[in-house]
Coordinates of C-alpha atoms and ligand atoms in Angstrom, one line a residue:
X294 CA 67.5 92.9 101.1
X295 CA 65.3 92.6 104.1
X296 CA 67.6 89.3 104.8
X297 CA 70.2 91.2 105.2
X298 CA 69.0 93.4 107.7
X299 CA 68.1 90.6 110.3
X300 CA 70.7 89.7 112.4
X301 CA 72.0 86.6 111.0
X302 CA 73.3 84.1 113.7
X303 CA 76.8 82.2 113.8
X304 CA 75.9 78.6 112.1
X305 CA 76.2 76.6 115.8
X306 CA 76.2 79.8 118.7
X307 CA 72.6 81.1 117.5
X308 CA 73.9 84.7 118.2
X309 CA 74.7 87.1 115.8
X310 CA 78.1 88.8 115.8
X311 CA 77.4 92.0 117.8
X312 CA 75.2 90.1 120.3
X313 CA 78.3 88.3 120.7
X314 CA 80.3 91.9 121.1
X315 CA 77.5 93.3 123.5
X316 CA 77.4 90.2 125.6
X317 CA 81.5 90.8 126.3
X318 CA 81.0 94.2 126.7
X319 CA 77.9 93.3 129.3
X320 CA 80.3 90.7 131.0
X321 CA 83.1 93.1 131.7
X322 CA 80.8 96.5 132.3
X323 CA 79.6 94.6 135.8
X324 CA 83.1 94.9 137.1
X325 CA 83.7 98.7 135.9
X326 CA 80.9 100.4 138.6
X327 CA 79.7 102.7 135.9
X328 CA 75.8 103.5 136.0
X329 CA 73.8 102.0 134.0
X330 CA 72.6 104.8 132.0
X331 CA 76.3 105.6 131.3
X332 CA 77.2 102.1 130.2
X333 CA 74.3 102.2 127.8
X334 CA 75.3 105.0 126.1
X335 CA 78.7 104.0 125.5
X336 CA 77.6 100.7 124.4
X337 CA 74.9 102.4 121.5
X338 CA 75.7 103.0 118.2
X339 CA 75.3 106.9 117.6
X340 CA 74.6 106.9 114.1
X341 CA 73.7 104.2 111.2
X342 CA 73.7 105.4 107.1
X343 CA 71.8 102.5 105.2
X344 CA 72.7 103.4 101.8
X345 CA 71.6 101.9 98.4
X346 CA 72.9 103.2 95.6
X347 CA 72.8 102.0 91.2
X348 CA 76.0 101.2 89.2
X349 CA 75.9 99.8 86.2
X350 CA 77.7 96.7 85.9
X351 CA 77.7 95.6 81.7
X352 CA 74.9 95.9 80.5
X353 CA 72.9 96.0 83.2
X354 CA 72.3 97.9 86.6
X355 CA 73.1 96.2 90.0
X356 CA 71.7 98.0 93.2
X357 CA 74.3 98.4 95.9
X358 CA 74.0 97.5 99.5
X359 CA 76.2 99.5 102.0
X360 CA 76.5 100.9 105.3
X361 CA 78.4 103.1 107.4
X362 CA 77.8 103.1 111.1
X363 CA 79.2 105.7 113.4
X364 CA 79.2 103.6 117.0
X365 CA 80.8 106.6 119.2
X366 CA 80.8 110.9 118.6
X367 CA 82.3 110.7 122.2
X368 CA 85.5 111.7 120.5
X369 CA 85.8 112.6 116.7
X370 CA 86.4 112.1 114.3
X371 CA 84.9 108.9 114.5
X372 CA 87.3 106.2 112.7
X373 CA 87.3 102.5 111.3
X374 CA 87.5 100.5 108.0
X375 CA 85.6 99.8 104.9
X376 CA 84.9 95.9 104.2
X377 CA 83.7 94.8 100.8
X378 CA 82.3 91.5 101.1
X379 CA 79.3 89.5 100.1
X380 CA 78.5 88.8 103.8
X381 CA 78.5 92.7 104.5
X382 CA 74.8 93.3 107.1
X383 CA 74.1 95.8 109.2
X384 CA 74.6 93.6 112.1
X385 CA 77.9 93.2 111.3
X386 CA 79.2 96.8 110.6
X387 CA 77.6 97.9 114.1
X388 CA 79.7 95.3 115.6
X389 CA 82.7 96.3 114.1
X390 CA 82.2 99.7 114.3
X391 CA 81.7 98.9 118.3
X392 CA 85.0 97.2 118.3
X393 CA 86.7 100.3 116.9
X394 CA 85.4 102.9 119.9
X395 CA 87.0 100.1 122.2
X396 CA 90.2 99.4 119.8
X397 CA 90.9 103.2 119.7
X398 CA 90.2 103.5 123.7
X399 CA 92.7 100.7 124.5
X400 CA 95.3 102.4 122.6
X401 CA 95.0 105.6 123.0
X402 CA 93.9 106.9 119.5
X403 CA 91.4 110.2 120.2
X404 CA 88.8 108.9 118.1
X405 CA 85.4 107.6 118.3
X406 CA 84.4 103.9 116.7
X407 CA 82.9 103.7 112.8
X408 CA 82.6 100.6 109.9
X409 CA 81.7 101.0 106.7
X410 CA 80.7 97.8 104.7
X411 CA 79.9 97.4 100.7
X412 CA 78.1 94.2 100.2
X413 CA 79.5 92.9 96.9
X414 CA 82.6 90.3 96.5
X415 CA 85.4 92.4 95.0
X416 CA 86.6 88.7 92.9
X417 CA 82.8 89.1 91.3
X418 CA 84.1 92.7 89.5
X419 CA 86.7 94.3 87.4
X420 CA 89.0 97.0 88.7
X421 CA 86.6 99.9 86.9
X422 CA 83.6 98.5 88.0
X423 CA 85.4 98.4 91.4
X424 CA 86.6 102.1 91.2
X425 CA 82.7 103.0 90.3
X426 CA 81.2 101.6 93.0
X427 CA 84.0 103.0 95.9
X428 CA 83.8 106.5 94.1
X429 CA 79.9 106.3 94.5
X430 CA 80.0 105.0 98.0
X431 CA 81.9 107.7 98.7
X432 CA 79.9 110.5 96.6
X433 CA 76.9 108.9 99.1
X434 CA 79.3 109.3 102.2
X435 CA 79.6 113.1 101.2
X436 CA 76.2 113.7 100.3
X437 CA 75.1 113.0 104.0
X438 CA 78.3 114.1 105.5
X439 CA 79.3 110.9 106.5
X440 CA 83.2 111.6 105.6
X441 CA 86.1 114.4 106.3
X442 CA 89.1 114.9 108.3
X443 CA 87.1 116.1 111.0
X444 CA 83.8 114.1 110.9
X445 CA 85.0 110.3 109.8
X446 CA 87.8 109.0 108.4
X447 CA 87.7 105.6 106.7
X448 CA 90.5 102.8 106.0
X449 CA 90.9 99.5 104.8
X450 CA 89.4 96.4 105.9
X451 CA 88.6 93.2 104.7
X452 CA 88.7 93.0 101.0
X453 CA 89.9 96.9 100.2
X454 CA 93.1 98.1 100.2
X455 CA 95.6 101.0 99.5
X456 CA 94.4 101.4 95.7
X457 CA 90.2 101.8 97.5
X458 CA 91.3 104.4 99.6
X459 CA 93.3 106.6 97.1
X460 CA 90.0 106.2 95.0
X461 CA 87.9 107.5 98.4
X462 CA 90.5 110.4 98.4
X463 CA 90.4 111.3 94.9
X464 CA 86.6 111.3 94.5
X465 CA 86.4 113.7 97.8
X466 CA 89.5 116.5 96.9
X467 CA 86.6 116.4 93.6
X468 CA 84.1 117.2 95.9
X469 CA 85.8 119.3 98.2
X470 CA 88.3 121.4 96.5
X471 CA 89.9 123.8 98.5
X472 CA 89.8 122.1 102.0
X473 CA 93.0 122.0 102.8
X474 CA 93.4 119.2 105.2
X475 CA 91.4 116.9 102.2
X476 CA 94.2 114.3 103.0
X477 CA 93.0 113.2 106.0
X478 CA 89.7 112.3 105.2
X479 CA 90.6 109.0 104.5
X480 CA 93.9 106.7 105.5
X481 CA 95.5 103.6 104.5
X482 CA 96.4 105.6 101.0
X483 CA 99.5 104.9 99.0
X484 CA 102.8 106.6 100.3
X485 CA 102.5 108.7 97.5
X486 CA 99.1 109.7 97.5
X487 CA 99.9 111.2 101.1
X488 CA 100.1 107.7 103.1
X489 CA 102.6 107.0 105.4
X490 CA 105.4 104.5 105.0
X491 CA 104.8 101.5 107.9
X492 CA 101.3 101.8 107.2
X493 CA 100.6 98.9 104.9
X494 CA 101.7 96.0 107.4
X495 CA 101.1 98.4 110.8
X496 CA 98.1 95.2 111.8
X497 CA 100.3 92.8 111.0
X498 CA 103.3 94.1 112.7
X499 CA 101.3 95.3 115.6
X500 CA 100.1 91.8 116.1
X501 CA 104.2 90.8 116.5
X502 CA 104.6 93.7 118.7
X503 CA 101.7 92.5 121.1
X504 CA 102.7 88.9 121.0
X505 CA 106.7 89.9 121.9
X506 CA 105.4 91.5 124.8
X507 CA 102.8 88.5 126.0
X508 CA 105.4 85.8 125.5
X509 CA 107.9 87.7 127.4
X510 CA 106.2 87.2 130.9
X511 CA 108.0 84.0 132.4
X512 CA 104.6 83.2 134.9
X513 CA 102.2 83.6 132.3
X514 CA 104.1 81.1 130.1
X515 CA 104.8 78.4 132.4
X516 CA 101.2 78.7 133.0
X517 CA 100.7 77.5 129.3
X518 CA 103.2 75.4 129.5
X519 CA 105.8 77.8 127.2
X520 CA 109.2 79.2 127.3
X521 CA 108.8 82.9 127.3
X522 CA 109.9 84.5 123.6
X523 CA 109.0 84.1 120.2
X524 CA 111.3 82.4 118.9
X525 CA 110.7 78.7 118.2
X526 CA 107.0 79.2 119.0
X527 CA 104.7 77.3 116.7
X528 CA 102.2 78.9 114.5
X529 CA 99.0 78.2 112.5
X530 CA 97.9 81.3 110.5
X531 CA 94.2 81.5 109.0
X532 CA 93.9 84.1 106.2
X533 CA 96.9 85.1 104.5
X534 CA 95.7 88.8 103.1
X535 CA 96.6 92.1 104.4
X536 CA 97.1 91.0 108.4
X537 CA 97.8 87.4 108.2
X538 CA 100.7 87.3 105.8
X539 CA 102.3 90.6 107.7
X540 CA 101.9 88.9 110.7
X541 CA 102.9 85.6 109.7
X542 CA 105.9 87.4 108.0
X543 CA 107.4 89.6 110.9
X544 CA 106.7 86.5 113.2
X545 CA 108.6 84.3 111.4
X546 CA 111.6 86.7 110.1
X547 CA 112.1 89.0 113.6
X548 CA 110.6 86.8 115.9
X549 CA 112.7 83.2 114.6
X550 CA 109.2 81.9 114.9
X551 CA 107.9 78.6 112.7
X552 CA 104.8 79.0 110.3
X553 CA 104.0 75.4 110.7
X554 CA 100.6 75.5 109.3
X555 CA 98.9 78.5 106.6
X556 CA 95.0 78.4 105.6
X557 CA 93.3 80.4 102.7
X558 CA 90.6 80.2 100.7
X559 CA 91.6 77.4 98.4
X560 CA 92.9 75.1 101.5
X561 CA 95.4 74.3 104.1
X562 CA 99.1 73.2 104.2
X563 CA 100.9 72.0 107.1
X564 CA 104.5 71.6 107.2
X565 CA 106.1 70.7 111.2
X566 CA 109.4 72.2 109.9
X567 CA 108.1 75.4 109.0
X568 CA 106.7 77.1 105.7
X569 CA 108.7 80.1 104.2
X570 CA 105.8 82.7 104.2
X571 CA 107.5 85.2 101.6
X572 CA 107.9 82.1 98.7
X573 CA 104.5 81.0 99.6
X574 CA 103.0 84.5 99.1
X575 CA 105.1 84.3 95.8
X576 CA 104.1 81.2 94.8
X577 CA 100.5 81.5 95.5
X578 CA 100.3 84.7 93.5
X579 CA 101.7 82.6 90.5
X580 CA 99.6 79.5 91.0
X581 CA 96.8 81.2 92.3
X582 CA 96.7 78.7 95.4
X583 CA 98.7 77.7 98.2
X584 CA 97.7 73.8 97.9
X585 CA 101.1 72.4 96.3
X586 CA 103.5 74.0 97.7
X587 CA 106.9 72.6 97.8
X588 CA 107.2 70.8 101.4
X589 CA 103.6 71.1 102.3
X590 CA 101.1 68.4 102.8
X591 CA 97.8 69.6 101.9
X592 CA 94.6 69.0 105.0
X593 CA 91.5 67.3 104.5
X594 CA 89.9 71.3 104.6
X595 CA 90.7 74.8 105.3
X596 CA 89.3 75.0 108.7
X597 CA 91.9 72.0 110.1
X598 CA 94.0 75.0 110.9
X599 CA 92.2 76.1 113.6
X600 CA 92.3 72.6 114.9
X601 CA 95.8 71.6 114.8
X602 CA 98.2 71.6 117.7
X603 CA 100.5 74.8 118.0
X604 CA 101.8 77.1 120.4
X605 CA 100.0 80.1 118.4
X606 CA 97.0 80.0 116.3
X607 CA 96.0 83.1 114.2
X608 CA 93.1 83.5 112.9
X609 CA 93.2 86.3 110.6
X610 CA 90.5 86.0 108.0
X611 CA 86.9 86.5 109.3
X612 CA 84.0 86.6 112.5
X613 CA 82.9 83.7 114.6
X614 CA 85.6 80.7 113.0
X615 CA 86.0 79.2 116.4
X616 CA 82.5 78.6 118.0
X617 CA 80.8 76.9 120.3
X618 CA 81.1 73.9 117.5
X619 CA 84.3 73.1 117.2
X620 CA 86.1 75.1 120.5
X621 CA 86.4 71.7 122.3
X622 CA 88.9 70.6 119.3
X623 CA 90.9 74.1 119.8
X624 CA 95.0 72.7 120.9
X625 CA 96.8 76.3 120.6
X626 CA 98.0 77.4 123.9
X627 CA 97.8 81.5 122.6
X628 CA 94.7 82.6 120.3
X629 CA 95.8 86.2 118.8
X630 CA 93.1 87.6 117.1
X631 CA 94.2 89.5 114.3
X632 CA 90.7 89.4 112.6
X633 CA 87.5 91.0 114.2
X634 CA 86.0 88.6 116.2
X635 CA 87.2 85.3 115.5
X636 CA 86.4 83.5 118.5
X637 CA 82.4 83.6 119.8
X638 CA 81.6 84.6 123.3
X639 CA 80.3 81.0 124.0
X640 CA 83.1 79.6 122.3
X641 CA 85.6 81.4 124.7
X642 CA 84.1 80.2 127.8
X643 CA 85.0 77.0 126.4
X644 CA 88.6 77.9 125.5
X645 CA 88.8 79.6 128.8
X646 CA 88.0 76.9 130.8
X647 CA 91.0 74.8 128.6
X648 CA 93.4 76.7 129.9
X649 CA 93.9 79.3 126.8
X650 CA 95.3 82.4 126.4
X651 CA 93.1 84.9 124.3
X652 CA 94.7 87.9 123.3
X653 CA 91.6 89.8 122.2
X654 CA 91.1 91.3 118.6
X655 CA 89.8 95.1 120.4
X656 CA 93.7 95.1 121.2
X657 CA 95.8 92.9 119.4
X658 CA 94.7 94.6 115.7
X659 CA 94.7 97.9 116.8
X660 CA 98.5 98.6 115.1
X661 CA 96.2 99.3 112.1
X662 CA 93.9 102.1 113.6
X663 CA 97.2 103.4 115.4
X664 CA 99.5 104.1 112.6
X665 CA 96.0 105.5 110.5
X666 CA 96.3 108.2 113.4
X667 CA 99.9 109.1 112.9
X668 CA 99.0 108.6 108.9
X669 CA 96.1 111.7 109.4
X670 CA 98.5 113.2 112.3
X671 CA 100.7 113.3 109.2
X672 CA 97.8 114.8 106.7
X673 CA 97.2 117.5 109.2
X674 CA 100.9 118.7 109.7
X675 CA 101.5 118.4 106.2
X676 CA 104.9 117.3 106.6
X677 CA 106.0 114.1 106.7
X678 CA 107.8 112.8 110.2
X679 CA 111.5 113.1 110.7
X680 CA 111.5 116.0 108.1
X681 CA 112.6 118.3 110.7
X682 CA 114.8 116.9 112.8
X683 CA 116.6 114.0 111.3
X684 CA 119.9 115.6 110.0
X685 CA 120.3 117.5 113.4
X686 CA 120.3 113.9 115.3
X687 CA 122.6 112.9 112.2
X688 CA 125.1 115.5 113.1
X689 CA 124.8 115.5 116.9
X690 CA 125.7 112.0 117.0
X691 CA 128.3 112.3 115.0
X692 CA 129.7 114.8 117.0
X693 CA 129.4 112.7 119.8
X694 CA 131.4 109.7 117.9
X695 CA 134.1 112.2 116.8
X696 CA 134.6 113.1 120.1
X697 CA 134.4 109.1 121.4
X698 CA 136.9 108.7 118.5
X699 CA 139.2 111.2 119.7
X700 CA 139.1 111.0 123.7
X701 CA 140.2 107.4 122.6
X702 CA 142.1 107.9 119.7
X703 CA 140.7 105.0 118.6
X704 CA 138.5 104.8 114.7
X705 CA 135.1 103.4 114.7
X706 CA 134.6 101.7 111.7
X707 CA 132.4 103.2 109.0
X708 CA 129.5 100.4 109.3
X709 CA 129.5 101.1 113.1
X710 CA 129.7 104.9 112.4
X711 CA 126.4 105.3 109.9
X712 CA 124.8 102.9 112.4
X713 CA 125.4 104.7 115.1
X714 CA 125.2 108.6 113.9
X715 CA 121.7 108.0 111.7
X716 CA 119.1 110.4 112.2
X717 CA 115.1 108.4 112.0
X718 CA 113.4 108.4 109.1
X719 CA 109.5 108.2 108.7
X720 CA 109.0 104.2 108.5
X721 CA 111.7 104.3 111.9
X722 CA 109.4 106.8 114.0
X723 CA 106.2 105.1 113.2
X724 CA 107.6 101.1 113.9
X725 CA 108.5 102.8 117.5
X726 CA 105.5 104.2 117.8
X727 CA 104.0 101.2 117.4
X728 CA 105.7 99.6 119.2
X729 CA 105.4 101.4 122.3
X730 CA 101.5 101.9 121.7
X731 CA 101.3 98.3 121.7
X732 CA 103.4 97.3 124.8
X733 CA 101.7 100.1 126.9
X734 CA 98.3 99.1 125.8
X735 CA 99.2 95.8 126.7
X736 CA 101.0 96.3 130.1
X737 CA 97.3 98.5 130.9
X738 CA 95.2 96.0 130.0
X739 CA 97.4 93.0 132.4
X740 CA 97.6 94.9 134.8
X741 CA 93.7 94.9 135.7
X742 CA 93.6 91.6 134.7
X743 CA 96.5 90.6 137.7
X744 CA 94.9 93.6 139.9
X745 CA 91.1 92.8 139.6
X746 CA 91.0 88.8 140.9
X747 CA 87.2 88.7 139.7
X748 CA 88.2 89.3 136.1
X749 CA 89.4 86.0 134.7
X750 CA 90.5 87.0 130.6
X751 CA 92.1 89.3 129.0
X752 CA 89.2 90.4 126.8
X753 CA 87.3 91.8 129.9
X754 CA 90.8 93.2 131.3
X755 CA 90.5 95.1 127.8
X756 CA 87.3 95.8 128.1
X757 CA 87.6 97.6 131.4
X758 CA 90.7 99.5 130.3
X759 CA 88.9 100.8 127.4
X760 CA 85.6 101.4 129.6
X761 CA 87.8 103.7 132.3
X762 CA 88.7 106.2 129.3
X763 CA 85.3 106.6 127.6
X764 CA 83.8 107.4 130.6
X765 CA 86.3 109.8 132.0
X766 CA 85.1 111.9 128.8
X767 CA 81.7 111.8 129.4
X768 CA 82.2 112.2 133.5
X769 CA 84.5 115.6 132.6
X770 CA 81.5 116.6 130.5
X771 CA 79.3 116.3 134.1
X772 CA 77.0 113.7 132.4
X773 CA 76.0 110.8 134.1
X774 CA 77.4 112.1 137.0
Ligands
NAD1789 P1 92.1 90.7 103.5 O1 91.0 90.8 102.6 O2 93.4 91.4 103.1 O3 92.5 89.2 103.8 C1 91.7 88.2 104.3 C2 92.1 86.9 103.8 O4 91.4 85.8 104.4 C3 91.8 86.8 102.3 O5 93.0 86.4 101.6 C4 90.8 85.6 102.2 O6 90.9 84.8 101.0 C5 91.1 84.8 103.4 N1 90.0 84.0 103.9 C6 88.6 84.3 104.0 N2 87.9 83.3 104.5 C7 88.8 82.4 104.9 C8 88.7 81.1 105.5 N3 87.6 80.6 105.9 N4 89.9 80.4 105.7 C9 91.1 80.8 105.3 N5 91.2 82.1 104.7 C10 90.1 82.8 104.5 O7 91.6 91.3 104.9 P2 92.5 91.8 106.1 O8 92.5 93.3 105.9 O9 93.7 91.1 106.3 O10 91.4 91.6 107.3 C11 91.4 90.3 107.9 C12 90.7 90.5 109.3 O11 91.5 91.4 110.1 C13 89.3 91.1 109.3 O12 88.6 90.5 110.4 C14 89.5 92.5 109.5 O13 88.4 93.2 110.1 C15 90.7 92.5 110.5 N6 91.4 93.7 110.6 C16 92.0 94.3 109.5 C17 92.8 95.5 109.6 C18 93.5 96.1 108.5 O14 94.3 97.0 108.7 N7 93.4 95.6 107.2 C19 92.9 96.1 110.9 C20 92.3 95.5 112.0 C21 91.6 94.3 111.8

């Protein structure tokens, strides 16, 4: 246990993962002119639950390890994901839980940072014994009010899922019958357990969104030697859960983008042509692997993805893959980081200084945390979106093409027509939400980077963007003046 708490360092960098956090929050506070007393407080964690708690596994009883750590109670509630993994420390939840304040900053959620980790492998446990130990997380998440539509609201992260967080929401409407707005304690939840449809792939999409918009800047790509566009691009994916096979997905099928090269677990598969990522999520969940699938040529090991020359590399699994080890063999022209700190902070001086484009995780993930706020926006209201007025747009642009139709005294065709006279359903308003959160958020975040000739990446132009909003709330508060 006491392992655990230590903070354990990156196998070749010798820092842990929120030194690594704090050194490129340190690196881009010097530009922002804050005071130092205000930059310290934004950069604390506010509040960290240790918790330990006894399930019985079998026979026998297994003491749990598991965290939640509230990083900012500038704005609440505080938000961010659960992780279960066996690599879960407390290091590593305060760094992601610092990434979320940032995240939400950036793009314009109204919440402050939390992280919530379970240190177990969920492949190590049966669905029941999985259900027992997210209800009692949860029951210890109460117990210190730790949880609730107004205090913290959790979501999924690596290794949970929709199924976790209708578990979380069951186990707190037991709790906490009555409360009316008990939805919103928790998002990420099934469409019928009051989710919200778009929410499932909103990381994965949101990773498309934000790579449409970088790609479609002609100077920055003939910097990088690229055509501006997604389509064509070349792609390595690592990690092909929740984010990676979204964003693999929506790249390849709206974006005319090639998968050329896919790592999991099990291996990696390379294919120059391109690898169909719907039959290999298909195949893999009948074979259990990807190694072997049709067209593929297998590498010598999983991490050759993050090696191999491509336009676009994704690393969408875990923390510090690329490091100060092996950055020198990095050939992508674009790093998007879907996962949480992929690349080190002495591993992106490296890359940097090679002439890559990092597109950092603190914006590029955030489509998650953005449609979890329409999702509790949603629990709040209690109506789902386009309830109200999607037959009115139905009929007003119908009216419109009647009137087209008879100015003209021409028909419009009955395809054209419903195209053209439908009102927007839920999934339709929260895809352009997201889209436009992640365009914005992007065009903010290059602008500083072209304004401020002193900031050389986009992870410190993010950085600053998200540092000029936290402290406008604590300057309007006349603290740190
Ligand atoms: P997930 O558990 O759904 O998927 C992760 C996948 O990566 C798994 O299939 C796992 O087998 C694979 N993997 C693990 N180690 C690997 C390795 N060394 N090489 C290749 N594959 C490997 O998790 P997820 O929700 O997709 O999260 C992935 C990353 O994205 C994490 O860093 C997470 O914090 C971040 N993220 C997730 C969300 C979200 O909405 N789920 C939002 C923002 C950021």
């Amino acid at each position: 246990m006491a392992k655990s708490k230590s903070k354990p360092k990156s196998a070749v960098d010798h820092v842990s993962f929120l030194d690594s956090v704090n050194r490129n929050f340190d690196k881009a506070a010097v530009h922002s002119g804050l005071p130092a007393g205000l930059l310290a407080q934004i950069k604390a964690c506010n509040s960290v639950y240790q918790i330990r708690f006894p399930v019985k596994i079998g026979s026998e009883y297994q003491v749990i390890e598991a965290y939640r750590v509230q990083h900012s109670h500038h704005r609440l509630p505080t938000k961010g994901g659960i992780r279960y993994s066996s690599k879960v420390n407390q290091d590593e939840v305060m760094a992601l839980a610092s990434l979320m304040t940032y995240k939400c900053a950036i793009v314009d959620v109204p919440f402050g940072g939390a992280k919530g980790g379970v240190r177990i492998s969920p492949r190590d446990y049966t669905t029941a014994q999985l259900q027992k130990i997210t209800r009692r997380y949860t029951a210890e998440l109460i117990r210190k009010n730790f949880i609730g539509p107004g205090i913290d609201v959790p979501a999924p992260d690596y290794g949970t899922g929709s199924r976790e967080m209708a578990w979380i929401l069951d186990t707190y409407m037991t709790f906490k019958g009555g409360d009316i707005d008990a939805a919103g304690c928790v998002t990420g939840k099934p469409v019928n357990q009051s989710g919200i449809r778009g929410r499932t792939e909103a990381t994965g999409r949101g990773v498309y969104y934000a790579l449409v918009e970088a790609t479609s800047y002609k100077d920055d790509m003939k910097a990088l030697g690229l055509e501006t566009g997604m389509a064509g691009k070349r792609i390595a994916v690592q990690g092909l859960g929740n984010v990676g096979s979204y964003a693999a997905q929506i790249c390849q099928e709206e974006g005319d983008s090639k998968i050329i090269c896919v790592a999991e677990y099990e291996g990696s598969i390379y294919n120059n042509d391109g690898i169909d990522i719907k039959s290999l999520l298909k195949y893999r969940k009948k074979n259990g692997s990807i190694i072997g699938f049709p067209g593929t040529k297998k590498m010598k090991s999983r991490k050759d993805v993050l090696e191999i020359e491509c336009d676009i590399l994704i690393p969408a699994a875990l923390e510090s893959q690329i490091h100060v080890g092996n950055a020198k063999n990095v050939k992508a022209k674009i790093i998007a980081e879907a996962a949480n700190g992929p690349v080190t902070a002495g591993a992106e001086e490296i890359l940097l200084k090679k002439g890559i484009m990092i597109i950092p995780d603190m914006y590029i993930n955030a489509g998650g945390v953005t449609v979890s706020y329409f999702e509790w926006l949603k629990n709040l209201s209690h109506m789902r979106f386009g309830r109200m007025e999607k037959r009115f747009d139905h009929n007003t642009y119908l009216n419109f093409v009647n009137l087209v139709e008879k100015q003209t005294g021409k028909r419009i065709g009955n395809k054209e027509k419903d195209f053209l006279t439908r009102g927007a359903e839920e999934v339709d308003l929260v895809r352009s939400g997201l889209e436009d959160t992640m365009v914005t958020a992007y065009q903010n975040i290059r602008e500083i980077y072209k304004k401020k000739k002193d900031v050389k990446d986009l992870r410190t132009a993010a950085f600053l963007s998200a540092l000029n909003k936290i402290s406008s709330d604590y300057l309007a508060l006349g603290i740190f003046p």
